[in-house]
Amino acid sequence: MEFRDKYKDDLTQGNLSRNFNFTEDFKTLLKIAEDNVRKEAQKPKVMKSFEESQKSKKTVASMIENKKETPKSVKEQKKKAAEAVKAKAAEPTTVSNGTLDEETIRKNIEKKFGLNKKPKAEKAKTESPDANKKKGKQARKWDKGGTTKEMRELDFSAANGDGDKDKDRDLDETLPTEEDLAMLGSMSGNLGDLEEESSDEEESEEEEEEDTPVQQKSAGKSKGFGMFNVFKGLVGSKTLTRDDIQDVLNKMRDHLISKNVAADIAAKLCDSVATKLEGKVLGTFNTVASTVRNTLQEACVQLLSPKRRIDILRDAMEAKQQNRPYTIVFCGVNGVGKSTNLAKVSFWLVENGFRVLIAACDTFRAGAVEQLRTHTRKLNALHPPTKHNGMQMVQLYEQGYGKDAAGIAMQAVNYARDYKLDVTLIDTAGRMQDNEPLMRALAKLIKVNQPDLVLFVGEALVGNEAVDQLTKFNQALADHSQMENPRLIDGIVLTKFDTIDDKVGAAVSMTYITGQPIVFVGTGQTYTDLKNLNAKAVVSALLK
Amino acid sequence: MSRQGNVEFWYKTLEQGFANGDPSFYAILVALLVGIITLFVVFIRLGKKNNRRGILMMGACDGGKTLMFSRLTANKYVETYTSIKENTGNYELTGDKTGTLRMIDLPGHERLRSQYFDQYKASARGIMFVVDSASLQKDIKDVAECLYTILTDGFVSSAAVPILIACNKQDLTLAKGAKVVQKQLEKEMNTLRVTRSAALEGTSDTGNNNTFLGRRDRDFQFADLKPFTVDFVECSARGSNGTDGDGELNQVIDWLQKIA
């Protein structure tokens, strides 16, 4: 407060080029702080009273430890539980009028004999698992797994491959349909018209209103407006305290959570807005709610704006000039759309004249290689070699199922280098973030191949789970990499964006955790449904 | 004829009103006058807003914008850090034309750039793009992208705002001259215009509004951007003596004179 009052005039006039002499003030404050610390250190430490300790909060019974008694006590407890159950069951019959019918007599006799049966049954049960364990460890048989001997029968990759009998049939199927042909040429470098966004003008007008008070004071020359300045002084300015902001912030936080932002991310965002606004002086015509909303909007736009340049075409061109393939790895959990979006990205690249090699490093999921083969055929049908100087634009590198993904990726990159293919897209298997051996395998793939871009594919429908997925993926990549500067996630692909209307919070959660930009947005299942993220539009949909 | 009749009618009512001395009549007149004056005042204010007297200083991070800003507005050398907020100040024109220009130094960091640019571009009379001449080779892609965003912006291209590309840090030995910077930027923009116009469109269906700069049939040259005037100058905000001496900003000041 003192600081603010002392330099108030300078700050309001924006006179920041003055020389500020802080050394004297700094030295006195430092001396005071150091004296305080010294006094604190010299004070003797006060012992905790019994009330404050942890021990007073425990019950006496829980602290009694006697190992011999525990098995007995467990058995006793079990018996007691059994008896309690019996007692409860017995009660209704004894509560009846006292006249014992034949049925009740029979029931009582059964119960009596049932009493004898129970402990025996228990003993029998406890004995049998022990007996089983003593036989010796046997390998577990899973229902749906196969052994290596059965692999030859289970390997279907040859059957769907380029078998001669199937060739004619496949060719007919891959002739592009009319819809597909309509897609051709839509994603290449066409001239777009300059379009102005009218919404921008509205935003700039709002912010200009806040600027005019400052401009009035600094312009200050026209005397006609001196009258208005006097009024401004009269109305008075309000300093924001945390309590004022807290209500509005709680509402905004709940609003964000309702828009599918992860809960703790929303809390952290609101905290940062609170610290930014604390002590700020409100203009007269601004309400607390509008100030908070504007600050939150600025913070979200800043969050979603990429912190480095994203231009994949440019980087791929540069890699082409250096005679090495540009590699992109797609990783993520199961079912988010890695293979679909990989096909979309390769369509975009082929439209812009790049030759693509798709590396099928998903060697686990049934049908993964066939899926990529179908995409390759379709893309080649849409961009036949005749249109591109006799060169096949998309090729598939696969080694079937069950092999090591990192090895396949390395061979694919070498193949691309030898055959002068421009971009290599590596499709990996989906894996849960908790599955340690699979995360280690992914880290190995990335460490060995050193791709240019590691993209994490996440769906826009995910809620709080996004936090867990991304932190664990990054953690695993950092831990298992054994390098000083491990390769982490470089970008995010946000898929299934068309399924959420305006609950776009997942974008904010993901960029908050990793700090990396959202490189692609998938908005459907056809090849043209690939877009860039428009930060302003997403934030306005978020705060609507 | 009817118009004349109307005017006479109002004139007669006025005369009658003055003759009668009705207080309500006077009240109505006063209210009308106050209303007219307020409207007048409001229009003058709007006119003031629209008067573009601002010079935007933009460029990639670590170019020397804030130091140049303090040299121009306060004739001082300051130790600067990465700007997070814009700096605004007045610059007095010396020489033939007098008046003040409002210098607005925008942060160059990628995350903040577009926000502040959208906020201030309406008041831009000229744009000064500051380039670090010594490290241009390394950062050419980022610099070119920033310049491309400015050149393709709707408002800037429609208003043909004059642009100055200031090759800063000439006091360093490895600094490139203005001609070399121009050639390198042209080469980079040549490739960039192809990749940027092929970029994916935004999520809210705004379409890809990256126009193809320059002429299609030949390589990109800054002279081809017909409505724009793009000038290249050399300058050194730090100057040869650093804290003691002045900056060497003569060519920049000449340009400011020209566009004021």
XYZ file of N, CA and C in Angstrom, chain A residues 14 16-19 187-197 200 204 207-209 211-212 215-216 218-219 221-222 225 228 297-299 301-303 305-311 313-315 317-318 348 352 497 515 520-521 530-534 536-538, chain B residues 41 44-45 48-49 69-70 73-74 76 78 84 86-88 90 92 100 102 109-112 114-116 118-122 141-142 145 152-155 157-158 188 191-192 194-212 216:
378
model
N 1.874 6.704 -16.312
C 2.669 5.850 -17.179
C 4.089 6.343 -17.312
N 7.119 5.621 -16.581
C 7.936 4.551 -16.029
C 9.414 4.754 -16.315
N 9.752 5.801 -17.068
C 11.160 5.934 -17.419
C 11.934 6.675 -16.360
N 11.294 7.052 -15.286
C 11.983 7.787 -14.215
C 12.977 6.882 -13.541
N 13.918 7.481 -12.876
C 14.858 6.666 -12.109
C 14.288 6.393 -10.736
N -8.065 -29.429 -49.584
C -7.162 -29.068 -48.503
C -5.811 -28.605 -49.003
N -5.692 -28.353 -50.277
C -4.397 -27.879 -50.763
C -4.380 -26.365 -50.684
N -3.317 -25.770 -51.175
C -3.135 -24.340 -50.970
C -3.996 -23.478 -51.852
N -5.289 -23.449 -51.589
C -6.151 -22.578 -52.381
C -6.144 -21.190 -51.838
N -6.482 -20.261 -52.687
C -6.601 -18.878 -52.240
C -7.804 -18.753 -51.366
N -7.615 -18.228 -50.169
C -8.779 -17.944 -49.349
C -9.026 -16.459 -49.383
N -10.264 -16.072 -49.260
C -10.536 -14.639 -49.237
C -10.251 -14.084 -47.874
N -9.930 -12.841 -47.842
C -9.754 -12.175 -46.564
C -11.110 -12.018 -45.943
N -11.266 -12.540 -44.733
C -12.548 -12.381 -44.060
C -12.310 -11.687 -42.764
N -13.031 -10.630 -42.535
C -12.896 -9.949 -41.256
C -13.905 -10.531 -40.308
N -13.502 -10.667 -39.080
C -14.433 -11.154 -38.073
C -15.070 -9.972 -37.398
N -14.477 -9.444 -33.599
C -13.267 -8.787 -33.101
C -13.531 -7.351 -32.769
N -12.802 -5.284 -29.272
C -11.852 -4.174 -29.176
C -12.544 -2.941 -28.652
N -12.610 -3.117 -24.841
C -11.341 -2.861 -24.182
C -10.935 -1.422 -24.363
N -11.409 -0.786 -25.445
C -11.066 0.624 -25.612
C -11.737 1.458 -24.564
N -12.911 1.003 -24.089
C -13.566 1.786 -23.030
C -12.706 1.852 -21.810
N -9.570 1.758 -21.746
C -8.382 2.558 -22.000
C -8.671 4.036 -21.942
N -9.926 4.432 -22.246
C -10.184 5.873 -22.341
C -9.922 6.626 -21.044
N -6.354 7.329 -21.165
C -5.996 8.260 -22.231
C -6.429 9.665 -21.897
N -7.577 9.807 -21.237
C -8.049 11.148 -20.910
C -7.064 11.872 -20.025
N -3.891 11.327 -19.623
C -2.599 11.631 -20.218
C -2.748 12.670 -21.307
N -3.857 12.643 -22.043
C -4.051 13.661 -23.078
C -4.244 15.008 -22.400
N -5.192 17.714 -22.448
C -4.960 19.072 -22.915
C -6.258 19.813 -23.169
N -7.252 19.075 -23.729
C -8.486 19.766 -24.082
C -9.219 20.131 -22.802
N -12.940 18.857 -21.344
C -13.235 17.616 -20.632
C -12.734 17.647 -19.207
N -15.397 16.623 -16.816
C -15.667 15.202 -16.619
C -14.644 14.575 -15.696
N -10.949 -14.347 -19.418
C -10.903 -14.568 -20.858
C -9.499 -14.351 -21.395
N -8.836 -13.301 -20.903
C -7.460 -13.062 -21.355
C -6.562 -14.212 -20.969
N -6.756 -14.703 -19.727
C -5.910 -15.801 -19.267
C -6.130 -17.037 -20.124
N -7.257 -17.187 -23.280
C -6.735 -17.016 -24.638
C -5.220 -17.160 -24.632
N -4.606 -16.602 -23.572
C -3.162 -16.721 -23.470
C -2.751 -18.176 -23.338
N -3.552 -18.948 -22.591
C -3.258 -20.359 -22.384
C -3.353 -21.136 -23.682
N -3.119 -19.949 -26.752
C -2.265 -19.509 -27.855
C -0.978 -20.297 -27.815
N -0.521 -20.748 -28.962
C 0.686 -21.574 -28.937
C 1.901 -20.760 -28.554
N 2.808 -21.375 -27.779
C 3.970 -20.634 -27.335
C 5.122 -20.785 -28.289
N 4.957 -21.573 -29.322
C 5.987 -21.613 -30.346
C 5.272 -21.746 -31.682
N 6.013 -21.600 -32.713
C 5.434 -21.589 -34.051
C 4.996 -22.992 -34.417
N 3.762 -23.119 -34.938
C 3.357 -24.446 -35.419
C 3.161 -24.324 -36.906
N 4.039 -24.920 -37.677
C 3.801 -24.943 -39.124
C 4.425 -26.221 -39.629
N 3.917 -27.985 -42.326
C 4.324 -28.020 -43.728
C 5.699 -27.402 -43.903
N 5.931 -26.292 -43.198
C 7.217 -25.619 -43.325
C 8.343 -26.486 -42.798
N 8.099 -27.118 -41.618
C 9.144 -27.953 -41.040
C 9.401 -29.182 -41.896
N 9.062 -29.303 -45.090
C 9.827 -28.845 -46.256
C 11.291 -28.736 -45.917
N 11.569 -28.237 -44.715
C 12.960 -28.082 -44.322
C 13.640 -29.432 -44.186
N -3.995 -34.647 -45.794
C -3.629 -33.230 -45.893
C -2.235 -33.074 -46.481
N -0.866 -31.588 -50.306
C 0.121 -30.524 -50.474
C 1.430 -31.020 -51.033
N -14.106 -33.551 -31.785
C -14.520 -32.203 -31.413
C -15.951 -31.917 -31.847
N 1.349 -27.472 -21.283
C 1.923 -26.253 -21.826
C 2.163 -26.325 -23.320
N -3.684 -30.126 -33.965
C -4.794 -30.460 -34.862
C -6.053 -30.628 -34.045
N -7.173 -30.397 -34.720
C -8.458 -30.692 -34.094
C -9.227 -31.581 -35.058
N -10.353 -32.088 -40.522
C -9.170 -31.783 -39.730
C -9.018 -30.279 -39.722
N -8.936 -29.693 -38.522
C -8.895 -28.239 -38.455
C -7.811 -27.772 -37.499
N -7.584 -26.452 -37.515
C -6.704 -25.807 -36.543
C -7.542 -25.240 -35.416
N -6.903 -25.012 -34.283
C -7.663 -24.488 -33.162
C -7.753 -22.973 -33.247
N -8.949 -22.446 -33.141
C -9.133 -21.003 -33.125
C -9.336 -20.588 -31.673
N -9.603 -17.811 -29.910
C -10.614 -16.852 -29.454
C -12.011 -17.454 -29.495
N -12.313 -18.174 -30.583
C -13.656 -18.748 -30.708
C -13.900 -19.761 -29.604
N -12.874 -20.572 -29.312
C -13.056 -21.599 -28.283
C -13.265 -20.951 -26.924
N -20.806 16.392 -28.183
C -19.644 15.991 -27.387
C -19.264 14.543 -27.663
N -17.572 14.170 -30.924
C -16.180 14.642 -30.894
C -15.292 13.588 -30.257
N -15.784 12.978 -29.170
C -14.998 11.933 -28.503
C -14.718 10.774 -29.434
N -12.133 11.612 -31.779
C -10.799 11.559 -31.188
C -10.273 10.145 -31.167
N -11.168 9.204 -30.801
C -10.729 7.804 -30.757
C -10.247 7.357 -32.110
N 11.863 1.893 -27.542
C 10.748 2.691 -27.035
C 11.237 3.689 -25.996
N 12.072 3.233 -25.062
C 12.504 4.155 -24.023
C 13.465 5.190 -24.587
N 10.984 7.754 -26.394
C 10.080 8.562 -25.572
C 10.805 9.290 -24.458
N 11.832 8.676 -23.865
C 12.443 9.301 -22.694
C 13.927 9.534 -22.833
N 16.364 7.546 -22.744
C 17.087 6.873 -21.671
C 17.470 5.476 -22.082
N 17.569 1.772 -20.584
C 17.108 0.952 -19.455
C 17.459 -0.491 -19.720
N 5.679 -8.164 -20.705
C 4.446 -8.927 -20.578
C 3.253 -8.026 -20.856
N 1.897 -4.059 -22.521
C 2.332 -3.069 -23.508
C 2.862 -1.835 -22.791
N 3.751 -1.106 -23.436
C 4.235 0.178 -22.913
C 3.767 1.265 -23.860
N 3.172 2.302 -23.319
C 2.728 3.399 -24.178
C 3.365 4.699 -23.712
N 4.488 9.018 -25.268
C 4.382 10.021 -26.328
C 5.744 10.345 -26.897
N 7.620 13.278 -29.190
C 7.500 14.604 -29.779
C 8.193 14.613 -31.121
N 2.597 15.234 -31.604
C 3.066 14.054 -30.879
C 2.507 12.806 -31.528
N 1.914 8.702 -30.618
C 1.802 7.823 -29.464
C 2.540 6.527 -29.786
N 6.237 -11.808 -27.215
C 6.102 -13.233 -26.903
C 4.924 -13.819 -27.663
N 5.119 -15.038 -28.172
C 4.119 -15.633 -29.063
C 2.738 -15.691 -28.438
N 2.686 -15.965 -27.122
C 1.369 -16.128 -26.516
C 0.629 -14.818 -26.379
N 1.380 -13.710 -26.260
C 0.709 -12.439 -25.980
C 0.525 -11.607 -27.226
N -0.795 -11.921 -30.321
C -2.032 -11.727 -31.075
C -3.053 -10.961 -30.259
N -3.065 -11.204 -28.921
C -4.022 -10.492 -28.075
C -3.825 -8.984 -28.153
N -2.570 -8.538 -27.936
C -2.300 -7.102 -27.904
C -2.408 -6.485 -29.282
N -4.490 -7.349 -31.675
C -5.896 -7.109 -31.958
C -6.428 -5.924 -31.182
N -5.882 -5.733 -29.993
C -6.372 -4.637 -29.181
C -5.967 -3.285 -29.749
N -4.751 -3.197 -30.297
C -4.225 -1.887 -30.674
C -4.186 -1.611 -32.156
N -4.561 -2.590 -32.983
C -4.316 -2.344 -34.404
C -5.219 -1.259 -34.971
N -6.363 -1.018 -34.340
C -7.256 0.015 -34.862
C -6.649 1.396 -34.762
N 12.574 -18.128 -39.253
C 11.221 -18.655 -39.427
C 10.237 -17.954 -38.513
N 10.635 -17.727 -37.256
C 9.718 -17.047 -36.336
C 9.473 -15.616 -36.769
N 7.216 -15.501 -39.751
C 5.828 -15.808 -39.411
C 5.155 -14.608 -38.764
N -0.873 -9.994 -43.388
C -2.126 -10.544 -43.873
C -3.300 -10.157 -43.000
N -3.072 -9.365 -41.986
C -4.189 -8.998 -41.131
C -5.161 -8.123 -41.899
N -6.435 -8.342 -41.662
C -7.472 -7.668 -42.430
C -7.404 -6.158 -42.345
N -7.316 -5.670 -41.124
C -7.330 -4.220 -40.939
C -6.098 -3.587 -41.556
N -4.090 -4.598 -43.944
C -3.992 -4.572 -45.399
C -5.046 -3.662 -46.002
N -6.220 -3.579 -45.386
C -7.240 -2.711 -45.974
C -6.900 -1.251 -45.761
N 12.431 -16.271 -47.313
C 11.641 -17.038 -46.356
C 10.146 -16.836 -46.578
N 8.622 -19.086 -49.305
C 8.163 -20.422 -48.919
C 6.969 -20.322 -47.996
N 6.995 -19.336 -47.109
C 5.972 -19.255 -46.074
C 4.597 -19.012 -46.666
N 3.344 -20.093 -49.307
C 2.766 -21.334 -49.806
C 2.235 -22.181 -48.658
N 3.067 -22.349 -47.603
C 2.636 -23.239 -46.525
C 1.499 -22.634 -45.717
N 1.513 -21.319 -45.533
C 0.467 -20.730 -44.728
C -0.870 -20.707 -45.445
N -0.847 -20.550 -46.757
C -2.138 -20.559 -47.435
C -2.671 -21.970 -47.554
N -1.816 -22.965 -47.323
C -2.283 -24.344 -47.328
C -2.647 -24.820 -45.943
N -2.550 -23.944 -44.954
C -2.796 -24.374 -43.580
C -4.272 -24.717 -43.387
N -4.551 -25.488 -42.345
C -5.921 -25.916 -42.082
C -6.749 -24.736 -41.610
N -8.043 -24.824 -41.824
C -8.879 -23.705 -41.392
C -9.223 -23.849 -39.918
N -9.759 -22.765 -39.351
C -10.018 -22.759 -37.916
C -11.269 -23.528 -37.561
N -11.445 -23.799 -36.247
C -12.544 -24.650 -35.825
C -13.895 -23.979 -35.969
N -13.924 -22.642 -35.941
C -15.247 -22.025 -36.001
C -15.587 -21.602 -37.409
N -15.036 -22.314 -38.391
C -15.411 -22.114 -39.788
C -15.203 -20.695 -40.266
N -14.125 -20.081 -39.825
C -13.862 -18.737 -40.343
C -13.188 -18.806 -41.690
N -12.796 -19.986 -42.072
C -12.083 -20.087 -43.347
C -10.628 -19.701 -43.169
N -9.836 -20.104 -44.089
C -8.412 -19.822 -44.001
C -8.194 -18.457 -44.634
N -7.998 -17.441 -43.791
C -7.915 -16.115 -44.374
C -6.475 -15.684 -44.605
N -5.619 -16.627 -44.946
C -4.242 -16.255 -45.269
C -4.146 -16.033 -46.754
N -4.009 -14.799 -47.142
C -3.930 -14.513 -48.565
C -2.535 -14.831 -49.066
N -2.447 -14.932 -50.383
C -1.171 -15.227 -51.006
C -0.503 -13.898 -51.285
N 1.964 -14.193 -58.005
C 2.078 -15.647 -58.083
C 3.148 -16.091 -59.057
